[in-house]
XYZ file of N, CA and C in Angstrom:
771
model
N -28.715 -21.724 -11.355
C -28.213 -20.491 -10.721
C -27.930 -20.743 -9.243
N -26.952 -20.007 -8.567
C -26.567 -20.762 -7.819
C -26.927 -19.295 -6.706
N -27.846 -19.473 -5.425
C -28.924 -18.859 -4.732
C -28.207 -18.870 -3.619
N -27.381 -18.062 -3.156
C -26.678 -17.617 -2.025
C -27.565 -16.423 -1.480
N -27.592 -16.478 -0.359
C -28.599 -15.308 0.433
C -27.544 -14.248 0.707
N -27.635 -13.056 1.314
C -27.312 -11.771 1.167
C -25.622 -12.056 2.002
N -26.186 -12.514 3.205
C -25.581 -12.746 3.908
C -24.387 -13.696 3.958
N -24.530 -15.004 2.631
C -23.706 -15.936 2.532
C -22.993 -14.979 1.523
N -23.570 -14.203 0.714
C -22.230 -13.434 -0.615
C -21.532 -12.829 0.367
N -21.690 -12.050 1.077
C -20.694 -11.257 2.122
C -19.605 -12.092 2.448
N -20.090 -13.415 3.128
C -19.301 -14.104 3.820
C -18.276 -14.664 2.879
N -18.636 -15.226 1.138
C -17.977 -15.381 0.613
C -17.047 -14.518 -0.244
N -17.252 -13.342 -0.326
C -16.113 -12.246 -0.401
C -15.591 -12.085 0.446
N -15.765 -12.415 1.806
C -14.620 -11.767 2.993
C -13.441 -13.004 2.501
N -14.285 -14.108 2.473
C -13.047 -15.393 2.752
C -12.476 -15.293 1.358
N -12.846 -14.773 0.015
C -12.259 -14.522 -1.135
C -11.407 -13.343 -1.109
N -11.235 -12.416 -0.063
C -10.548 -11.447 0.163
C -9.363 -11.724 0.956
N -9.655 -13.032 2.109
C -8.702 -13.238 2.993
C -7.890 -14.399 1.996
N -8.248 -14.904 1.276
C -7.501 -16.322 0.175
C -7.059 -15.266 -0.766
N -7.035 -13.957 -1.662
C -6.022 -13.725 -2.394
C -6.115 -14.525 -3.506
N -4.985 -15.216 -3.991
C -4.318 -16.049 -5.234
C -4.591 -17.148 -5.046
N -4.743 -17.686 -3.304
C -4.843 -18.877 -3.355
C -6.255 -19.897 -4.543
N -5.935 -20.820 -4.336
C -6.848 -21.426 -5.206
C -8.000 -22.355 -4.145
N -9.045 -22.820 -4.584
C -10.088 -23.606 -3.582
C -9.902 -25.060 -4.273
N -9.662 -25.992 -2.925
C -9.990 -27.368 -3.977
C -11.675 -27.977 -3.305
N -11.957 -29.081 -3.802
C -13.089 -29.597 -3.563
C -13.644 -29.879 -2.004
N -12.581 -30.413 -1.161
C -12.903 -30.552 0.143
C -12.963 -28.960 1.097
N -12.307 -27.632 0.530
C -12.846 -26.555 1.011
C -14.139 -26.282 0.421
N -14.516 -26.214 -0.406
C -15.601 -26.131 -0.888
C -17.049 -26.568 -0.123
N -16.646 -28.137 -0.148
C -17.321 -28.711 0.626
C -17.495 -28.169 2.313
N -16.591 -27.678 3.002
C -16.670 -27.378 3.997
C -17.143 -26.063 4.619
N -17.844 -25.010 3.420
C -18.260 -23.773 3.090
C -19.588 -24.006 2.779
N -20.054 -25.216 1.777
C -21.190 -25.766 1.589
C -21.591 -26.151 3.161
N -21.249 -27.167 3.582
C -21.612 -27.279 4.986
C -22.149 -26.516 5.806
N -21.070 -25.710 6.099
C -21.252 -24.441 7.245
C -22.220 -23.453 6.886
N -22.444 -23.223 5.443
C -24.151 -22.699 5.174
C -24.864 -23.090 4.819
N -24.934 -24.527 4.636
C -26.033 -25.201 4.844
C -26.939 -25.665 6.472
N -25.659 -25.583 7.514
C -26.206 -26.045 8.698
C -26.505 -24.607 9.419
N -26.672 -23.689 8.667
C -26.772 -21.898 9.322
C -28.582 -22.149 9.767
N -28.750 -21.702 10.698
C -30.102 -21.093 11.238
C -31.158 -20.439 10.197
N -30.085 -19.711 9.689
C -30.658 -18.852 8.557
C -30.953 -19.254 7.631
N -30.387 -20.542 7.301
C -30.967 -21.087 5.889
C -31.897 -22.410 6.284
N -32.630 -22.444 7.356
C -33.600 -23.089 7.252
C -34.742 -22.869 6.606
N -35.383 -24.223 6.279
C -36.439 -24.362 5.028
C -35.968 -24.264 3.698
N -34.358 -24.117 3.542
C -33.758 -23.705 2.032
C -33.119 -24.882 1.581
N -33.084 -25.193 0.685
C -32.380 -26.098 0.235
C -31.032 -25.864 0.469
N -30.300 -27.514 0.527
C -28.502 -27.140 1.441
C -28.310 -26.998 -0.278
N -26.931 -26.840 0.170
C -25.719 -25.968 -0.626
C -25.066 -27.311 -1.295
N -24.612 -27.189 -2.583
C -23.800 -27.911 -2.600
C -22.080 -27.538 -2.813
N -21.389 -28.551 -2.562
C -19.729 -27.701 -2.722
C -19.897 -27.343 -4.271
N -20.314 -28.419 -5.363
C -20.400 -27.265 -6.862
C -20.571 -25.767 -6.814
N -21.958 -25.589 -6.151
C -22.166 -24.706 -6.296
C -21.373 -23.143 -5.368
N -20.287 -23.801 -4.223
C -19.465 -22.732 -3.892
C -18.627 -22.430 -4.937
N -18.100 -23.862 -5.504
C -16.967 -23.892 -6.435
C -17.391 -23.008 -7.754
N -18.587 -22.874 -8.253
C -19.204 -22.258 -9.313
C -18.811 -20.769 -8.874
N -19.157 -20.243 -7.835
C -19.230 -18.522 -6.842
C -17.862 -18.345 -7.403
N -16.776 -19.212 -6.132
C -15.530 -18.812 -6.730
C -14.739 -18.904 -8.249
N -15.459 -19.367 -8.725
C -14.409 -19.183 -10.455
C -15.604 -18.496 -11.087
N -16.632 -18.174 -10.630
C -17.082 -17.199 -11.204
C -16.830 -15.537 -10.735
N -16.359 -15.347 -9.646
C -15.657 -14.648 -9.143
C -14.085 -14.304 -9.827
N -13.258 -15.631 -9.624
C -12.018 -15.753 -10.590
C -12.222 -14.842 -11.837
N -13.380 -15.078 -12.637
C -13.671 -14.612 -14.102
C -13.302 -13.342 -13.588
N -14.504 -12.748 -12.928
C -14.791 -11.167 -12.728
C -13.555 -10.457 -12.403
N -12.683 -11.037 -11.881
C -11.394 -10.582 -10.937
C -10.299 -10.477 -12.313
N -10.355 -11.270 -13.060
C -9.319 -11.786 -14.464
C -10.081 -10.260 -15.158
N -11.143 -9.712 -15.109
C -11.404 -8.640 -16.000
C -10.962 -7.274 -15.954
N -10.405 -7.265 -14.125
C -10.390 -6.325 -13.613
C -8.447 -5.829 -13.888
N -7.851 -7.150 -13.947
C -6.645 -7.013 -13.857
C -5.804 -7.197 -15.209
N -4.648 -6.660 -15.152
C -3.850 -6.615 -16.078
C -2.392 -6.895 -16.363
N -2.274 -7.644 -16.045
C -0.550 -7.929 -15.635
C 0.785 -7.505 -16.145
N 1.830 -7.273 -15.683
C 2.875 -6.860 -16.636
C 4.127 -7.186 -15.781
N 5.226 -8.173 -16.509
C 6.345 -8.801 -15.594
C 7.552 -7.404 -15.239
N 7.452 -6.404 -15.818
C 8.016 -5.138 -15.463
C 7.812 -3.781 -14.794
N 6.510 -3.396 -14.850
C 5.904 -2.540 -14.768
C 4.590 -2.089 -15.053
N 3.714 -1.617 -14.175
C 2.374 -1.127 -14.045
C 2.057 -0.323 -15.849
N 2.068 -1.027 -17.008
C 2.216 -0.202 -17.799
C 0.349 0.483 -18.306
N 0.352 1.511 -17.601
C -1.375 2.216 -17.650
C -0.799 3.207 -17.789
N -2.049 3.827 -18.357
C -1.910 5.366 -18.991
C -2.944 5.957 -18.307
N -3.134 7.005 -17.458
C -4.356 7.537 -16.824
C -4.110 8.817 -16.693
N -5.666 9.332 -16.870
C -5.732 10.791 -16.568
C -4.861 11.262 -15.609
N -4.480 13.306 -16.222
C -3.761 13.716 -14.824
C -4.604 13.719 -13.385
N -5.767 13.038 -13.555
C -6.008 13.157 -11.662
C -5.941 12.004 -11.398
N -5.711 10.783 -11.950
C -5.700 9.603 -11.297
C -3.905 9.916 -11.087
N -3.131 10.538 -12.277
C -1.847 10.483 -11.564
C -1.601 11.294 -10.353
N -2.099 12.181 -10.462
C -2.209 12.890 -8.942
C -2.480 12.215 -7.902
N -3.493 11.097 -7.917
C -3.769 10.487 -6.937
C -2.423 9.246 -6.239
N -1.896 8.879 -7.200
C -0.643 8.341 -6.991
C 0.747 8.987 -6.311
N 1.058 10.467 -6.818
C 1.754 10.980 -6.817
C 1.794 12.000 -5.306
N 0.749 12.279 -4.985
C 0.626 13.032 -3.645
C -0.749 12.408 -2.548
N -1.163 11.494 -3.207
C -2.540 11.082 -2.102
C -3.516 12.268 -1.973
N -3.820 12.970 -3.397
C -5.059 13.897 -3.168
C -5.525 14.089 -5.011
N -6.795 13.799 -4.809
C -7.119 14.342 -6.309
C -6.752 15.679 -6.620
N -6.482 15.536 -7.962
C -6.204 16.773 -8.437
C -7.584 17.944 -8.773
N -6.775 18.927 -8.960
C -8.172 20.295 -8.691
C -8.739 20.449 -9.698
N -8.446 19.947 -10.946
C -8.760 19.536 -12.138
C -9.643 18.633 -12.698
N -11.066 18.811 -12.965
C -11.274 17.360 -13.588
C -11.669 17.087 -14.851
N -11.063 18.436 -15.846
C -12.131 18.335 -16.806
C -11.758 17.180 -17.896
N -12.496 16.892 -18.848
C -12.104 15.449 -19.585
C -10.785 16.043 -20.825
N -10.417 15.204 -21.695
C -10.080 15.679 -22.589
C -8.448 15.623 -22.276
N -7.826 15.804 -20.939
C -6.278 16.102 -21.085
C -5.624 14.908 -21.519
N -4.426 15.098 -21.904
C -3.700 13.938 -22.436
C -3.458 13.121 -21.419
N -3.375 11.875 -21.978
C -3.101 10.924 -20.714
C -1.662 10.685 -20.598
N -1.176 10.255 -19.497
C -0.066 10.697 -18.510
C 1.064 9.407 -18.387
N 2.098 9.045 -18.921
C 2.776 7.654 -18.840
C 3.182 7.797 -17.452
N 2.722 7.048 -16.458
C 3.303 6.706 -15.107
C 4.617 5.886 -14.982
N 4.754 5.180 -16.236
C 5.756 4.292 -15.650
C 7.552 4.990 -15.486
N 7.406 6.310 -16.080
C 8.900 6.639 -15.422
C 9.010 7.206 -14.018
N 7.840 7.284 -13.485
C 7.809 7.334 -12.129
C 8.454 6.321 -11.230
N 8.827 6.601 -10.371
C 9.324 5.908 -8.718
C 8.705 6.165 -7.715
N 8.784 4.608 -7.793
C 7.509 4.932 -6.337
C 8.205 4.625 -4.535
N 7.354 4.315 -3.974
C 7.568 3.890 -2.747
C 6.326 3.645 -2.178
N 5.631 2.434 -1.222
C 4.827 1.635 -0.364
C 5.153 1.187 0.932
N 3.486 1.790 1.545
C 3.705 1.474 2.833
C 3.204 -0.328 3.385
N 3.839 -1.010 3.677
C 4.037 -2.450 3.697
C 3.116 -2.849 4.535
N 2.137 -3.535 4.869
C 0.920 -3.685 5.367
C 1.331 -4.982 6.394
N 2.663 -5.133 6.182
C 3.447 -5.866 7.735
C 4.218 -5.328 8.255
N 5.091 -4.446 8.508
C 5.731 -3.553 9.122
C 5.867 -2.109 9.132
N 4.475 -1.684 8.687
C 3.850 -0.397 8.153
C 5.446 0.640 8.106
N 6.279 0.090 7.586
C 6.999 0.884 6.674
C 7.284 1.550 5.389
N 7.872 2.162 5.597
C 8.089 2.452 3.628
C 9.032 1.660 2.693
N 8.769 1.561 1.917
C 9.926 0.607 1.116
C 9.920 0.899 -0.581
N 10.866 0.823 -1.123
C 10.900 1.671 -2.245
C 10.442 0.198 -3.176
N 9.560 0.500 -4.198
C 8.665 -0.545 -5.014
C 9.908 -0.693 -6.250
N 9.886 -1.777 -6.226
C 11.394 -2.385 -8.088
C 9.962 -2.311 -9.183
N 8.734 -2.955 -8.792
C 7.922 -2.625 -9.846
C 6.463 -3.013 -9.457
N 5.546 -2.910 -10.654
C 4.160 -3.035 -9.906
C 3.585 -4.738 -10.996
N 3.222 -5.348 -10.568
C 3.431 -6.402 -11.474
C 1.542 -6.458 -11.596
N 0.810 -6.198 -11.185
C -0.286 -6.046 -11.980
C -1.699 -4.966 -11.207
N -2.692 -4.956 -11.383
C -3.677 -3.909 -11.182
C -4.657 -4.877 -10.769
N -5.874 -3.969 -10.036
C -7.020 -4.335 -9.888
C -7.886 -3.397 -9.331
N -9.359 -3.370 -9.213
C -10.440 -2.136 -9.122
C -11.274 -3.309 -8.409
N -11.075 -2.577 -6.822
C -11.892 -3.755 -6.142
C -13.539 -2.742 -5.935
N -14.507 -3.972 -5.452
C -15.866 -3.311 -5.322
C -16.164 -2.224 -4.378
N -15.258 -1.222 -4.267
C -15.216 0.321 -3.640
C -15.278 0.793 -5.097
N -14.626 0.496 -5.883
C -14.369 1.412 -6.804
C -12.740 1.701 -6.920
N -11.672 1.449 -5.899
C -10.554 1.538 -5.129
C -9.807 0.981 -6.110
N -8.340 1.552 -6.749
C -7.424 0.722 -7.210
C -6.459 0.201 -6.478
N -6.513 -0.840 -6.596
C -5.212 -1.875 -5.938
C -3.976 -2.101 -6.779
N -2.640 -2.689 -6.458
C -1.831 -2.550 -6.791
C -0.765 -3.718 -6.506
N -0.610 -5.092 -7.442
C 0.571 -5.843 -6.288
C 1.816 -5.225 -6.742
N 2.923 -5.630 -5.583
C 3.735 -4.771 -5.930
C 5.134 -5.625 -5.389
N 6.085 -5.566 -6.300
C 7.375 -6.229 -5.699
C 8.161 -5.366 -4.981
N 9.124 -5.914 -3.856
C 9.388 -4.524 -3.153
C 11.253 -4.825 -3.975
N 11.691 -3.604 -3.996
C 13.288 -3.408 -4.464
C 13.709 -4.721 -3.313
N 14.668 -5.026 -3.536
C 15.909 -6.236 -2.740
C 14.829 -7.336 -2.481
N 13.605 -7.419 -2.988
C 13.043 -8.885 -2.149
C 12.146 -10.001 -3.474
N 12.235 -10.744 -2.650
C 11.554 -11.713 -3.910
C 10.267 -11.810 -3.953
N 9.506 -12.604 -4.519
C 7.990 -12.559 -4.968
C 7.422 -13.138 -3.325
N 7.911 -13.769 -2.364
C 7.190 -14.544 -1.182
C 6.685 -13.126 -0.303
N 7.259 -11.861 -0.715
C 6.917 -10.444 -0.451
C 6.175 -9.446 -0.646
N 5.496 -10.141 -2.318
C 4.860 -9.462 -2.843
C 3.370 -9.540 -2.039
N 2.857 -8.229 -2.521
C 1.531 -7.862 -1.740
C 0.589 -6.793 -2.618
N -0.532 -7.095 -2.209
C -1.621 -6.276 -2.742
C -1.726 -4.906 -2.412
N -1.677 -3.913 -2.347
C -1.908 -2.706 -1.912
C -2.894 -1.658 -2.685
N -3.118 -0.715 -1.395
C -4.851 0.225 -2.022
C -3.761 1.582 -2.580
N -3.904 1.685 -3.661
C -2.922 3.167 -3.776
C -2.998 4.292 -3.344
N -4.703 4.469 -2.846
C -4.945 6.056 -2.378
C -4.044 5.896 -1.017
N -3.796 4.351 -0.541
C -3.442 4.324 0.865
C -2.543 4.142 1.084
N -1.594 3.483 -0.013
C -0.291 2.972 0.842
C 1.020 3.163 -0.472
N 0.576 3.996 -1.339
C 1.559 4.299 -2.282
C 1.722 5.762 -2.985
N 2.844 5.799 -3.226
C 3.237 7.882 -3.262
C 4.432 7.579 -4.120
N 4.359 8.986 -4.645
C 5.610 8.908 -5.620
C 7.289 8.603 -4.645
N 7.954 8.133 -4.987
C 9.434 7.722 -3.896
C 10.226 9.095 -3.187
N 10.313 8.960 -1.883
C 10.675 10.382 -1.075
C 12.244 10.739 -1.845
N 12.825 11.850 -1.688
C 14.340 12.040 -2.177
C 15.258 12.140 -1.239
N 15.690 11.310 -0.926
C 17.040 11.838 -0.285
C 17.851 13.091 -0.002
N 17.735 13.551 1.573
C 18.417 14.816 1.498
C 19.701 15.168 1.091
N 20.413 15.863 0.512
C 21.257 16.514 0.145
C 22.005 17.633 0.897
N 23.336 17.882 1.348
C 23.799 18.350 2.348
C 23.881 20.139 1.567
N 23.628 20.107 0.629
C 23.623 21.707 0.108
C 22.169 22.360 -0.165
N 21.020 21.030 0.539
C 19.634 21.469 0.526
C 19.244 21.246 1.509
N 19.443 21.658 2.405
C 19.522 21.566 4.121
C 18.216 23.086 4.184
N 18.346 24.099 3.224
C 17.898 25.118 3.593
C 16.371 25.221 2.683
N 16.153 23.759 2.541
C 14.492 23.341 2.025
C 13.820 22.884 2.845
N 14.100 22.507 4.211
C 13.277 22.024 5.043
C 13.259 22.954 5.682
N 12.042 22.848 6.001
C 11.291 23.659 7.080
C 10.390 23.355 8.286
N 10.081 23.882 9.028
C 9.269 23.524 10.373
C 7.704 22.873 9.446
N 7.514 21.927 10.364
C 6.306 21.032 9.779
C 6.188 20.403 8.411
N 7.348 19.811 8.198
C 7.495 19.299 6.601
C 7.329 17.778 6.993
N 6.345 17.377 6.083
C 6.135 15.893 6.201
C 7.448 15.034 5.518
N 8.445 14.422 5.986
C 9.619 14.163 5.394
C 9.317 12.465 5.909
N 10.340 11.504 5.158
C 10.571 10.159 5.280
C 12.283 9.880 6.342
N 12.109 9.291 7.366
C 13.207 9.459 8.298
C 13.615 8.047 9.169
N 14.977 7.242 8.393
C 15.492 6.319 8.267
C 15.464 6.376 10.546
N 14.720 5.119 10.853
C 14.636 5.407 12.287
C 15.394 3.953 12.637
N 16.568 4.205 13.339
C 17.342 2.777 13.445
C 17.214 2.804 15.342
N 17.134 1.372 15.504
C 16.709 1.010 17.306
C 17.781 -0.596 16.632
N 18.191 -0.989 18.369
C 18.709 -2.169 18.224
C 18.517 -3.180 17.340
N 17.367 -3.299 17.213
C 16.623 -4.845 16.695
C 15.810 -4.749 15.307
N 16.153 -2.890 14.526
C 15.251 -3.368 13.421
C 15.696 -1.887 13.090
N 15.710 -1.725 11.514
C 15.954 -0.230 11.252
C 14.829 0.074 10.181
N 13.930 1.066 10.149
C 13.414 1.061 9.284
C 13.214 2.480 8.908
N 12.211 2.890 7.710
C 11.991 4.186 6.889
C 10.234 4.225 7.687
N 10.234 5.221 8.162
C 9.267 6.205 8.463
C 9.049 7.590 8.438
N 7.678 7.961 8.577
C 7.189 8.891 8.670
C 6.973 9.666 9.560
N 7.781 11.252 9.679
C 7.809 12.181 10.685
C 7.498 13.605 10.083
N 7.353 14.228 11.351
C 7.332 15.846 10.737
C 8.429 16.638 11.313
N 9.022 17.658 10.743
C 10.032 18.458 11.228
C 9.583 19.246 12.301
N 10.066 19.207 13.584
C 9.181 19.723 14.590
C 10.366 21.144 14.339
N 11.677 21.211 14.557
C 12.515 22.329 14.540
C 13.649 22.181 13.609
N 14.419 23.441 12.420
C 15.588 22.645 12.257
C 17.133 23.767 13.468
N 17.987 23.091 13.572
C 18.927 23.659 14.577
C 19.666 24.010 13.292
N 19.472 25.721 12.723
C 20.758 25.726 11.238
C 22.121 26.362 12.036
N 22.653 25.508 11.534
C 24.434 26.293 11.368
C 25.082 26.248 10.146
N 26.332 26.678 10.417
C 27.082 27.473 8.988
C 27.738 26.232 8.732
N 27.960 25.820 7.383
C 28.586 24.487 6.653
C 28.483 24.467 5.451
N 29.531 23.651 4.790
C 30.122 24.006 3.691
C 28.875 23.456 2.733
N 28.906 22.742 1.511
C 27.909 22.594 0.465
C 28.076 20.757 0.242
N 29.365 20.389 1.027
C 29.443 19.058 0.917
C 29.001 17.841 2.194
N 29.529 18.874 3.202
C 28.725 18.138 4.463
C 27.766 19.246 5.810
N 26.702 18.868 5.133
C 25.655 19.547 6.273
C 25.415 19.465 7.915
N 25.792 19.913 8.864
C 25.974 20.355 10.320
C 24.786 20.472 10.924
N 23.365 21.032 10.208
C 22.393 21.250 11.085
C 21.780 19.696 11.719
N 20.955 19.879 12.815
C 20.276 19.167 13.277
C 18.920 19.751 13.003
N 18.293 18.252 12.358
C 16.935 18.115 12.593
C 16.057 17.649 13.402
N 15.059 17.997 14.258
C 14.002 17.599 15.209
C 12.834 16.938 14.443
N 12.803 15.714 14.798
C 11.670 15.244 14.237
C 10.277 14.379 15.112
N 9.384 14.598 14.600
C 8.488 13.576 15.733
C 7.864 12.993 14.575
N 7.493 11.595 14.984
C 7.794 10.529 14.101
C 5.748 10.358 14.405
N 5.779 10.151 12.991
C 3.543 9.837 13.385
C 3.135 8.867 14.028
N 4.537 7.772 14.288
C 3.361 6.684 14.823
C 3.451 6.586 16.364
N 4.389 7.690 16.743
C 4.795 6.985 18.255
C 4.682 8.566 18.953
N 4.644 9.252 18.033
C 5.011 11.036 18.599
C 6.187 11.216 19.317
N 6.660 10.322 18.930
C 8.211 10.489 19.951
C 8.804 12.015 19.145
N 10.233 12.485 19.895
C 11.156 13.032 19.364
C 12.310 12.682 19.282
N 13.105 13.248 18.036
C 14.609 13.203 18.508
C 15.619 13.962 17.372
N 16.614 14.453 17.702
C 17.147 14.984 16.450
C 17.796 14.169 15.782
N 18.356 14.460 14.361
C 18.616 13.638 13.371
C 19.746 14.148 12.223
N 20.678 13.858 12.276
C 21.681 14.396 10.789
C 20.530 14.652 9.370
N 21.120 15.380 8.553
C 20.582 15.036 7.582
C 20.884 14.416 6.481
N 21.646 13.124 6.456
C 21.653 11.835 6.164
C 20.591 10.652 6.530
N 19.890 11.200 7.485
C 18.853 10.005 7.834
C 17.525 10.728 7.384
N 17.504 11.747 6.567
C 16.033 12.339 6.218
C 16.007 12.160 4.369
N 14.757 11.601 4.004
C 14.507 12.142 2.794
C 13.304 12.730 2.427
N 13.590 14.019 1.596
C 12.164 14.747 1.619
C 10.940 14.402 0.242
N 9.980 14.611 0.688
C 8.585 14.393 -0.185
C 8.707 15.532 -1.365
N 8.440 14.862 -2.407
C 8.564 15.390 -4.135
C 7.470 17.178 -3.751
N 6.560 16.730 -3.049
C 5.953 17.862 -2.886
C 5.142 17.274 -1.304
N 4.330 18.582 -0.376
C 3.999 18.924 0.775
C 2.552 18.214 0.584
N 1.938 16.961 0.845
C 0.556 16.935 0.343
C -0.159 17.139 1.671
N -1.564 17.400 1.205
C -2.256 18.399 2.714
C -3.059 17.368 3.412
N -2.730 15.791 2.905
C -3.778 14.795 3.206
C -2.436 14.404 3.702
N -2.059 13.933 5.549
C -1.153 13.120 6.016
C -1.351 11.971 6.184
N -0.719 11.074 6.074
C -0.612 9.815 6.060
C -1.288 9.026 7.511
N -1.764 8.164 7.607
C -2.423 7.486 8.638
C -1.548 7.471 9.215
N -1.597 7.787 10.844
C -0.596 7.289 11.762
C -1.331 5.803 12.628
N -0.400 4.866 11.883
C -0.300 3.277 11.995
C 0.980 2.995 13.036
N 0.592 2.151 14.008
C 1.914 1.965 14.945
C 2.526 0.697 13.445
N 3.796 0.962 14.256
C 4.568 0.012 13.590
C 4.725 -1.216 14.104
N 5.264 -2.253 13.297
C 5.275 -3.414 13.599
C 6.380 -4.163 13.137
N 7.705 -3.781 14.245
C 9.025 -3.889 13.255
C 9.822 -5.590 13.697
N 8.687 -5.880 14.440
C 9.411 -7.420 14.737
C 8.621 -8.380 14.029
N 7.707 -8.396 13.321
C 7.255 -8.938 12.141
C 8.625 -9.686 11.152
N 8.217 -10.951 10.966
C 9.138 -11.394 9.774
C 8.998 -11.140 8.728
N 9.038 -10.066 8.241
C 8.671 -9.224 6.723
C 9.452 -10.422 5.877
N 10.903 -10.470 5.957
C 11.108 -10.676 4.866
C 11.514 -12.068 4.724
N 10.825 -13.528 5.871
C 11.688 -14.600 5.165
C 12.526 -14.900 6.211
């Protein structure tokens, strides 16, 4: 049995958290054995050997292979209506009793907030699952237009929602003051999809094909303002009462390659 103290399991889930997919060969191993074997803390203990890191991690591997489920198209799970709720607006549902039918997610569309350029980006599919030791479902996820060197892990309560809609110039008269909306924000050097609230809308009279008002928006991560056509807004499937973390952005990041 392989006798890691409290303090070395921690350490070896952080670095199993920061490695991902990667794989361990023998000389990391060895160099993990080392570094807690020469710890303060493990004096009087017998040293470590690299087997026995190498044993942690693929015994870890196992536990992780139980948790997940893969699928080259789509997240294909069936879950209660409050776990879909939890997907769909970022709030459990008010509901919990057992028994309701379970819920096919996969004709849903989604959208994720990218944990390198804390943008939004609309998801092509979810290519497999996982239930990390919170209890927390995770999610990797391919993003639409990009290839797998993109793909990423994500927490769903945190960084995934059903996909915003695109405004429509004859539904101009659905937004309203303080609507959490998604708002295409273009600057010289980088254009991206964020998150704002409707601070005012400016309505005027216009036909059903092209919409005239101006929208005021202040954007969560910067509180800036500015007005906006409504071509650069798309609105949320529904109003959820849990707002989204305001994360500065990080738009000079090489997201994609």
């Amino acid at each position: 049995m392989d006798k890691f103290s409290k303090d070395e399991v921690k350490e070896l889930e952080r670095i199993h958290k920061e490695m991902g997919e990667k794989s361990v060969d023998q000389n990391f191993c060895k160099s993990v054995a080392i570094s807690f074997s020469s710890s303060s803390r493990r004096a009087g203990k017998a040293s470590l050997t690299w087997e026995q890191v190498r044993h942690w991690f693929q015994n870890k591997l196992k536990e992780s292979e139980t948790n997940v489920a893969s699928s080259t198209s789509s997240m294909d799970l069936y879950v209660d209506l409050s776990e879909a709720s939890i997907l769909r607006n970022g709030q459990k549902s008010s509901s919990n009793a057992k028994g309701k039918q379970a819920e096919d997610i996969s004709e849903l569309t989604f959208e994720a907030r990218s944990s390198k350029d804390v943008a939004w980006h609309d998801v092509a599919s979810f290519l497999n699952y996982r239930v990390v030791s919170t209890g927390e479902l995770e999610v990797r996820i391919r993003y639409a237009g990009f290839g797998k060197e993109q793909d990423e892990w994500m927490n769903v309560k945190e960084g995934v929602r059903e996909r915003s809609i695109p405004l429509e110039p004859s539904e101009c008269h659905k937004v309203n003051d303080g609507d959490l909306v998604l708002c295409f924000l273009e600057k010289d050097d980088y254009a991206l999809y964020v998150d704002a609230h409707i601070v005012q809308v400016l309505r005027r009279l216009h036909g059903p094909t092209e919409c005239r008002c101006i929208f005021v928006v202040r954007y969560l991560h910067d509180k800036t303002e500015e007005g906006v056509p409504w071509n650069r807004l798309c609105c949320r499937p529904t109003q959820e009462e849990n707002v989204p973390e305001e994360i500065p952005l990080n738009p000079l990041e090489d997201l994609w390659g």
